[in-house]
Short mmCIF file of C-alpha atoms in Angstrom, two decimals:
data_model
loop_
_atom_site.label_atom_id
_atom_site.label_comp_id
_atom_site.label_asym_id
_atom_site.label_seq_id
_atom_site.Cartn_x
_atom_site.Cartn_y
_atom_site.Cartn_z
CA UNK W 9 131.03 102.51 104.58
CA UNK W 10 130.07 101.98 108.20
CA UNK W 11 126.42 101.16 108.91
CA UNK W 12 125.08 101.80 112.39
CA UNK W 13 122.94 99.22 114.18
CA UNK W 14 119.88 101.44 114.14
CA UNK W 15 120.13 101.84 110.37
CA UNK W 16 120.10 98.07 109.95
CA UNK W 17 117.17 97.62 112.34
CA UNK W 18 115.20 100.36 110.63
CA UNK W 19 115.87 98.89 107.19
CA UNK W 20 114.76 95.40 108.25
CA UNK W 21 111.54 96.75 109.77
CA UNK W 22 110.71 98.90 106.74
CA UNK W 23 111.44 96.19 104.14
CA UNK W 24 109.35 93.65 106.06
CA UNK W 25 106.49 96.12 106.39
CA UNK W 26 106.56 97.00 102.69
CA UNK W 27 106.64 93.30 101.79
CA UNK W 28 103.54 92.70 103.91
CA UNK W 29 101.86 95.71 102.32
CA UNK W 30 102.50 94.26 98.86
CA UNK W 31 101.23 90.85 100.00
CA UNK W 32 97.93 92.39 101.14
CA UNK W 33 97.61 94.35 97.88
CA UNK W 34 98.02 91.19 95.80
CA UNK W 35 95.73 89.26 98.10
CA UNK W 36 92.94 91.81 97.67
CA UNK W 37 93.33 91.67 93.90
CA UNK W 38 93.30 87.87 93.97
CA UNK W 39 90.11 87.77 96.05
CA UNK W 40 88.29 90.14 93.73
CA UNK W 41 89.25 88.00 90.72
CA UNK W 42 88.45 84.78 92.58
CA UNK W 43 84.97 86.07 93.34
CA UNK W 44 83.91 85.66 89.71
CA UNK W 45 85.37 82.14 89.39
CA UNK W 46 83.65 80.82 92.50
CA UNK W 47 80.30 82.19 91.34
CA UNK W 48 80.24 79.84 88.31
CA UNK W 49 77.33 77.39 88.12
CA UNK W 50 79.19 74.35 86.76
CA UNK W 51 79.32 72.38 90.01
CA UNK W 52 76.11 71.75 91.95
CA UNK W 53 76.45 68.69 94.22
CA UNK W 54 73.80 67.79 96.78
CA UNK W 55 74.60 69.68 99.99
CA UNK W 56 73.52 69.13 103.57
CA UNK W 57 73.72 72.44 105.46
CA UNK W 58 73.83 72.36 109.27
CA UNK W 59 73.33 75.42 111.47
CA UNK W 60 73.66 74.82 115.23
CA UNK W 61 71.75 77.34 117.35
CA UNK W 62 71.71 78.33 121.00
CA UNK W 63 69.72 81.30 122.17
CA UNK W 64 68.73 84.27 120.03
CA UNK W 65 71.59 86.09 118.37
CA UNK W 66 71.30 89.76 117.49
CA UNK W 67 68.97 90.01 114.46
CA UNK W 68 68.50 86.23 114.66
CA UNK W 69 65.45 86.11 112.37
CA UNK W 70 67.15 88.12 109.60
CA UNK W 71 70.17 85.83 109.75
CA UNK W 72 68.15 82.62 109.64
CA UNK W 73 65.87 83.94 106.90
CA UNK W 74 68.93 84.43 104.67
CA UNK W 75 69.59 80.68 104.74
CA UNK W 76 66.07 80.01 103.47
CA UNK W 77 66.73 82.41 100.56
CA UNK W 78 69.91 80.82 99.22
CA UNK W 79 70.06 80.65 95.42
CA UNK W 80 71.15 77.02 95.36
CA UNK W 81 68.95 74.23 93.99
CA UNK W 82 70.25 71.11 95.74
CA UNK W 83 70.51 71.64 99.47
CA UNK W 84 68.94 70.33 102.66
CA UNK W 85 68.68 72.73 105.57
CA UNK W 86 69.08 71.54 109.15
CA UNK W 87 68.84 73.67 112.29
CA UNK W 88 69.73 72.09 115.64
CA UNK W 89 69.18 73.25 119.23
CA UNK W 90 69.95 71.67 122.58
CA UNK W 91 66.33 71.47 123.73
CA UNK W 92 62.86 72.71 122.92
CA UNK W 93 63.25 75.14 125.83
CA UNK W 94 65.86 77.04 123.84
CA UNK W 95 64.40 80.44 122.76
CA UNK W 96 65.59 79.69 119.23
CA UNK W 97 63.39 76.61 118.86
CA UNK W 98 59.97 78.30 118.49
CA UNK W 99 61.44 80.96 116.20
CA UNK W 100 63.03 78.34 113.95
CA UNK W 101 59.81 76.33 113.88
CA UNK W 102 57.80 79.40 112.89
CA UNK W 103 60.25 80.40 110.15
CA UNK W 104 60.13 76.85 108.80
CA UNK W 105 56.37 77.17 108.45
CA UNK W 106 56.53 80.67 106.96
CA UNK W 107 59.07 79.71 104.30
CA UNK W 108 57.32 76.49 103.32
CA UNK W 109 57.05 76.53 99.53
CA UNK W 110 59.17 79.69 99.29
CA UNK W 111 62.66 78.20 99.64
CA UNK W 112 64.82 76.20 97.25
CA UNK W 113 65.84 73.91 100.11
CA UNK W 114 64.84 70.31 99.35
CA UNK W 115 64.01 69.79 103.03
CA UNK W 116 64.08 71.77 106.26
CA UNK W 117 64.31 70.31 109.72
CA UNK W 118 64.61 71.69 113.24
CA UNK W 119 66.30 69.09 115.41
CA UNK W 120 66.78 68.71 119.16
CA UNK W 121 70.13 67.21 120.13
CA UNK W 122 69.88 67.06 123.92
CA UNK W 123 72.59 68.10 126.37
CA UNK W 124 76.19 67.23 125.52
CA UNK W 125 77.77 64.94 128.10
CA UNK W 126 81.33 65.16 126.82
CA UNK W 127 82.48 68.24 124.98
CA UNK W 128 81.13 71.29 123.20
CA UNK W 129 77.38 71.68 122.81
CA UNK W 130 77.93 73.13 119.34
CA UNK W 131 79.74 70.09 117.94
CA UNK W 132 77.26 67.83 119.74
CA UNK W 133 74.42 69.58 117.92
CA UNK W 134 76.24 69.32 114.61
CA UNK W 135 76.87 65.59 114.99
CA UNK W 136 73.21 65.06 115.87
CA UNK W 137 72.24 66.81 112.64
CA UNK W 138 74.56 64.58 110.60
CA UNK W 139 72.58 61.51 111.65
CA UNK W 140 69.93 62.56 109.15
CA UNK W 141 72.12 63.23 106.10
CA UNK W 142 70.53 61.76 102.94
CA UNK W 143 72.51 59.05 101.15
CA UNK W 144 72.94 61.08 97.97
CA UNK W 145 74.61 63.98 99.82
CA UNK W 146 78.07 64.82 98.47
CA UNK W 147 79.02 67.89 100.50
CA UNK W 148 78.55 68.83 104.16
CA UNK W 149 78.30 72.55 104.82
CA UNK W 150 78.18 74.38 108.15
CA UNK W 151 77.22 77.89 109.22
CA UNK W 152 76.59 79.89 112.40
CA UNK W 153 73.34 81.49 113.44
CA UNK W 154 74.96 84.93 113.78
CA UNK W 155 75.97 84.89 110.10
CA UNK W 156 74.03 86.50 107.26
CA UNK W 157 75.11 85.09 103.88
CA UNK W 158 74.59 86.38 100.37
CA UNK W 159 72.17 84.41 98.13
CA UNK W 160 75.12 82.96 96.15
CA UNK W 161 77.00 81.98 99.31
CA UNK W 162 76.40 78.23 99.20
CA UNK W 163 77.21 77.85 95.51
CA UNK W 164 80.47 79.72 96.03
CA UNK W 165 81.28 77.67 99.12
CA UNK W 166 81.05 74.29 97.39
CA UNK W 167 82.66 75.35 94.09
CA UNK W 168 86.31 75.00 95.28
CA UNK W 169 85.59 71.38 96.31
CA UNK W 170 85.38 70.54 92.62
CA UNK W 171 89.17 70.13 92.78
CA UNK W 172 88.95 66.89 94.77
CA UNK W 173 92.64 66.00 94.67
CA UNK W 174 93.84 69.36 95.97
CA UNK W 175 91.16 71.08 98.05
CA UNK W 176 90.00 69.36 101.21
CA UNK W 177 87.76 72.10 102.59
CA UNK W 178 86.44 75.49 101.60
CA UNK W 179 85.71 78.42 103.85
CA UNK W 180 84.57 82.00 104.12
CA UNK W 181 84.84 84.36 107.06
CA UNK W 182 82.80 86.97 108.90
CA UNK W 183 82.70 90.75 108.76
CA UNK W 184 81.33 92.40 111.88
CA UNK W 185 78.98 95.33 111.37
CA UNK W 186 78.03 97.36 114.48
CA UNK W 187 74.34 97.94 115.10
CA UNK W 188 73.65 101.63 115.78
CA UNK W 189 77.36 102.34 116.09
CA UNK W 190 77.88 99.90 118.96
CA UNK W 191 81.42 100.74 120.13
CA UNK W 192 82.50 97.28 121.39
CA UNK W 193 81.55 95.71 118.05
CA UNK W 194 83.21 98.57 116.18
CA UNK W 195 86.37 97.75 118.12
CA UNK W 196 85.92 94.06 117.34
CA UNK W 197 85.29 94.72 113.66
CA UNK W 198 88.71 96.39 113.35
CA UNK W 199 90.47 93.47 115.05
CA UNK W 200 88.54 91.00 112.93
CA UNK W 201 89.32 92.88 109.71
CA UNK W 202 93.04 92.41 110.34
CA UNK W 203 92.50 88.65 110.19
CA UNK W 204 90.12 88.76 107.23
CA UNK W 205 92.64 90.59 105.06
CA UNK W 206 95.09 87.66 105.24
CA UNK W 207 92.67 85.06 103.86
CA UNK W 208 92.99 84.34 100.17
CA UNK W 209 95.92 83.07 98.15
CA UNK W 210 97.73 82.11 101.31
CA UNK W 211 99.02 79.07 103.16
CA UNK W 212 97.60 80.60 106.33
CA UNK W 213 93.99 79.80 105.43
CA UNK W 214 92.06 78.15 108.25
CA UNK W 215 88.49 76.93 108.06
CA UNK W 216 85.98 79.06 109.96
CA UNK W 217 82.99 77.19 111.38
CA UNK W 218 80.49 79.90 110.49
CA UNK W 219 81.08 79.36 106.77
CA UNK W 220 82.78 76.10 105.78
CA UNK W 221 82.24 72.97 103.68
CA UNK W 222 83.88 69.60 103.16
CA UNK W 223 83.08 66.58 101.00
CA UNK W 224 81.11 64.00 102.96
CA UNK W 225 83.45 61.10 102.19
CA UNK W 226 86.49 63.08 103.31
CA UNK W 227 84.76 64.18 106.51
CA UNK W 228 84.35 60.57 107.62
CA UNK W 229 87.72 59.48 106.21
CA UNK W 230 89.42 62.05 108.48
CA UNK W 231 87.44 60.75 111.51
CA UNK W 232 85.94 64.15 112.19
CA UNK W 233 82.73 62.46 113.33
CA UNK W 234 84.78 60.93 116.16
CA UNK W 235 86.98 63.95 116.91
CA UNK W 236 83.99 66.26 117.28
CA UNK W 237 82.62 64.05 120.06
CA UNK W 238 85.28 65.27 122.49
CA UNK W 239 86.59 68.62 121.22
CA UNK W 240 85.56 72.27 121.58
CA UNK W 241 86.54 73.72 118.22
CA UNK W 242 84.79 72.36 115.13
CA UNK W 243 86.67 74.49 112.61
CA UNK W 244 90.24 74.33 113.93
CA UNK W 245 90.12 70.56 114.36
CA UNK W 246 88.74 70.27 110.83
CA UNK W 247 91.58 72.49 109.61
CA UNK W 248 94.18 70.37 111.43
CA UNK W 249 92.86 67.13 109.94
CA UNK W 250 92.53 68.48 106.41
CA UNK W 251 96.03 69.99 106.36
CA UNK W 252 97.55 66.95 108.04
CA UNK W 253 96.12 64.78 105.25
CA UNK W 254 97.90 66.92 102.66
CA UNK W 255 94.91 68.90 101.37
CA UNK W 256 94.51 72.65 101.05
CA UNK W 257 91.84 74.87 102.54
CA UNK W 258 90.45 77.20 99.89
CA UNK W 259 89.08 80.58 100.90
CA UNK W 260 86.14 81.65 98.75
CA UNK W 261 85.66 85.45 98.82
CA UNK W 262 81.91 85.36 98.16
CA UNK W 263 81.56 83.21 101.26
CA UNK W 264 82.21 86.16 103.52
CA UNK W 265 79.16 86.68 105.72
CA UNK W 266 77.92 89.77 107.48
CA UNK W 267 77.53 89.58 111.24
CA UNK W 268 75.39 92.38 112.66
CA UNK W 269 76.06 92.62 116.37
CA UNK W 270 75.74 94.74 119.50
CA UNK W 271 78.03 93.70 122.38
CA UNK W 272 78.63 94.84 125.91
CA UNK W 273 82.29 95.37 126.81
CA UNK W 274 82.23 92.22 128.95
CA UNK W 275 80.87 90.14 126.10
CA UNK W 276 83.54 91.59 123.81
CA UNK W 277 86.38 90.66 126.18
CA UNK W 278 84.92 87.18 126.73
CA UNK W 279 84.60 86.67 122.97
CA UNK W 280 88.17 87.71 122.14
CA UNK W 281 89.64 85.73 125.04
CA UNK W 282 87.72 82.62 124.00
CA UNK W 283 88.79 82.84 120.36
CA UNK W 284 92.45 83.34 121.24
CA UNK W 285 92.39 80.64 123.92
CA UNK W 286 90.88 78.08 121.55
CA UNK W 287 93.49 78.99 118.94
CA UNK W 288 96.38 78.68 121.43
CA UNK W 289 95.34 75.21 122.57
CA UNK W 290 94.14 73.85 119.23
CA UNK W 291 96.63 75.48 116.88
CA UNK W 292 99.56 76.87 118.93
CA UNK W 293 101.69 77.64 115.86
CA UNK W 294 98.99 79.94 114.46
CA UNK W 295 98.64 81.60 117.87
CA UNK W 296 102.40 82.09 118.18
CA UNK W 297 102.62 83.60 114.68
CA UNK W 298 99.88 86.00 115.75
CA UNK W 299 101.95 87.04 118.77
CA UNK W 300 105.03 87.63 116.60
CA UNK W 301 103.07 89.62 114.01
CA UNK W 302 101.39 91.78 116.67
CA UNK W 303 104.66 92.48 118.47
CA UNK W 304 106.34 93.40 115.19
CA UNK W 305 103.51 95.78 114.30
CA UNK W 306 103.47 97.52 117.68
CA UNK W 307 107.27 97.77 117.91
CA UNK W 308 107.54 99.19 114.39
CA UNK W 309 104.83 101.80 114.97
CA UNK W 310 104.36 102.81 118.61
CA UNK W 311 107.71 101.49 119.81
CA UNK W 312 109.60 103.36 117.10
CA UNK W 313 107.55 106.51 117.74
CA UNK W 314 108.29 106.51 121.47
CA UNK W 315 111.98 105.81 120.89
CA UNK W 316 112.12 108.52 118.22
CA UNK W 317 110.67 111.13 120.58
CA UNK W 318 113.09 110.03 123.28
CA UNK W 319 115.94 110.21 120.76
CA UNK W 320 115.04 113.75 119.73
CA UNK W 321 114.95 114.86 123.34
CA UNK W 322 118.43 113.42 123.86
CA UNK W 323 119.91 114.36 120.47
CA UNK W 324 120.43 110.75 119.38
CA UNK W 325 121.26 110.24 115.68
CA UNK W 326 118.99 107.19 115.59
CA UNK W 327 115.92 109.32 116.36
CA UNK W 328 115.17 110.24 112.76
CA UNK W 329 115.43 106.64 111.60
CA UNK W 330 113.02 105.57 114.31
CA UNK W 331 110.54 108.32 113.46
CA UNK W 332 110.79 107.50 109.77
CA UNK W 333 110.12 103.83 110.48
CA UNK W 334 107.15 104.75 112.66
CA UNK W 335 105.69 106.98 109.95
CA UNK W 336 105.93 104.20 107.35
CA UNK W 337 104.27 101.70 109.71
CA UNK W 338 101.36 104.01 110.57
CA UNK W 339 100.85 104.88 106.89
CA UNK W 340 100.97 101.21 105.85
CA UNK W 341 98.35 100.28 108.47
CA UNK W 342 95.97 102.93 107.14
CA UNK W 343 96.56 101.90 103.52
CA UNK W 344 95.86 98.24 104.31
CA UNK W 345 92.71 99.22 106.17
CA UNK W 346 91.56 101.28 103.19
CA UNK W 347 92.19 98.38 100.79
CA UNK W 348 90.37 95.79 102.89
CA UNK W 349 87.39 98.09 103.41
CA UNK W 350 87.08 98.66 99.66
CA UNK W 351 87.44 94.95 98.95
CA UNK W 352 84.81 94.01 101.49
CA UNK W 353 82.35 96.58 100.17
CA UNK W 354 82.75 94.88 96.80
CA UNK W 355 82.32 91.33 98.14
CA UNK W 356 79.47 91.99 100.58
CA UNK W 357 77.71 94.26 98.10
CA UNK W 358 74.30 93.94 99.77
CA UNK W 359 75.69 95.45 102.95
CA UNK W 360 77.95 98.00 101.27
CA UNK W 361 76.35 101.07 102.85
CA UNK W 362 76.57 99.67 106.37
CA UNK W 363 80.22 98.68 105.89
CA UNK W 364 81.08 102.02 104.33
CA UNK W 365 79.50 103.88 107.23
CA UNK W 366 82.15 102.58 109.65
CA UNK W 367 85.15 102.16 107.33
CA UNK W 368 86.76 105.44 108.41
CA UNK W 369 87.24 104.04 111.93
CA UNK W 370 89.25 101.11 110.64
CA UNK W 371 91.42 103.41 108.53
CA UNK W 372 92.15 105.87 111.34
CA UNK W 373 92.10 103.70 114.47
CA UNK W 374 93.68 100.46 113.26
CA UNK W 375 97.06 101.28 114.83
CA UNK W 376 95.48 102.04 118.21
CA UNK W 377 93.48 98.81 118.25
CA UNK W 378 96.74 96.91 117.59
CA UNK W 379 97.93 97.92 121.05
CA UNK W 380 95.00 96.16 122.68
CA UNK W 381 95.62 93.01 120.64
CA UNK W 382 98.95 92.56 122.41
CA UNK W 383 97.16 92.67 125.76
CA UNK W 384 94.57 90.09 124.67
CA UNK W 385 97.26 87.76 123.35
CA UNK W 386 99.18 88.03 126.61
CA UNK W 387 96.09 87.22 128.70
CA UNK W 388 95.20 84.25 126.46
CA UNK W 389 98.62 82.71 127.17
CA UNK W 390 97.33 81.57 130.56
CA UNK W 391 94.62 79.13 131.57
CA UNK W 392 92.51 76.63 129.63
CA UNK W 393 88.97 77.40 130.74
CA UNK W 394 86.48 79.21 128.50
CA UNK W 395 82.79 80.09 128.62
CA UNK W 396 80.80 79.61 125.44
CA UNK W 397 77.15 80.60 125.32
CA UNK W 398 76.70 80.17 129.05
CA UNK W 399 78.55 76.83 129.31
CA UNK W 400 82.07 76.45 130.75
CA UNK W 401 84.64 74.13 129.22
CA UNK W 402 88.17 73.11 130.14
CA UNK W 403 90.36 72.53 127.11
CA UNK W 404 92.68 69.57 127.69
CA UNK W 405 94.14 69.33 124.20
CA UNK W 406 93.28 70.19 120.59
CA UNK W 407 91.03 67.15 120.40
CA UNK W 408 89.74 66.88 123.92
CA UNK W 409 87.77 69.10 126.26
CA UNK W 410 85.66 68.69 129.36
CA UNK W 411 82.35 70.31 130.07
CA UNK W 412 82.34 71.89 133.53
CA UNK W 413 79.08 71.54 135.39
CA UNK W 414 77.65 74.84 136.62
#
């Protein structure tokens, strides 16, 4: 029996797509089961939680207040800004006073790190905070000021570190929620959801700086306190060091955080470009795999659709195979979007209504957003200069960057 080339190509695309669909289905099931394990209360080490701040994020006070309300008994809370002139400083100082006696945090401090002379202001702030870590601290945890965690977030974040010989770091991830239907953030939330769905029982787990933890002794053993002095990315360099040392990075589903945002289109493009640029320089293999996956998705859906229409117009026998492949790809994208939306509504239960309000856009527009991802990846293939919270940096390597004076 003779098999035409287009039959082979179609079969390969469909089988690969169905395999990925099954992977996502199992991953969602795993994360829902994992949620209950990571919420156990049998491991409660002393934790030092650092949150670097610069400027006032959207709904800044609500985000910061959530860290005061964590249901964890043994943690120190440290906020750090560049200077007292930062708009975040007076707000943090006021919240510290307001929550005095109402938080389970053993101590709360608002530090001033000064201007970074070498690399990223964020890592500079974080290293300044670590100068004040109590001796009895076992775990270092980090979060971003645009994140809003659940009360059980910290307990779930440190629980995977109980497996000292296997797990080097634990992490969560963010879920963007548009404020008042903000379209740029709605667009971003769909892109971001495609990444979030991969985290779980996967070798592709990477630590995310807005929700990550590592044992204190391992942090210093891996020389992260030295690496962070000259780099831009706190999380990707941590991931590189942890994986290089032979440890795993465990994703904890209850460590997903909500990020309520309202962007302008310019801020959206700057954000996506910066994230992809940092990934390309710091972890080029991950970036390249993202390019391959995006190309595969677009070729199997839009590419096959366009070719199928062309084939019908020219009476090509391959047209029906192309259209069938396209239909399967579009359907699979919608099914995956539906699954991840349902999973996230379960994990971020406090924000279920807000997530549910915009879930239909992910389900129906996911394939269209994929087209734009190709464009962003292409643009991020060039240059090494990024702007982060008003400061420009030139990325020289994964471990080295230079602050550009304005």
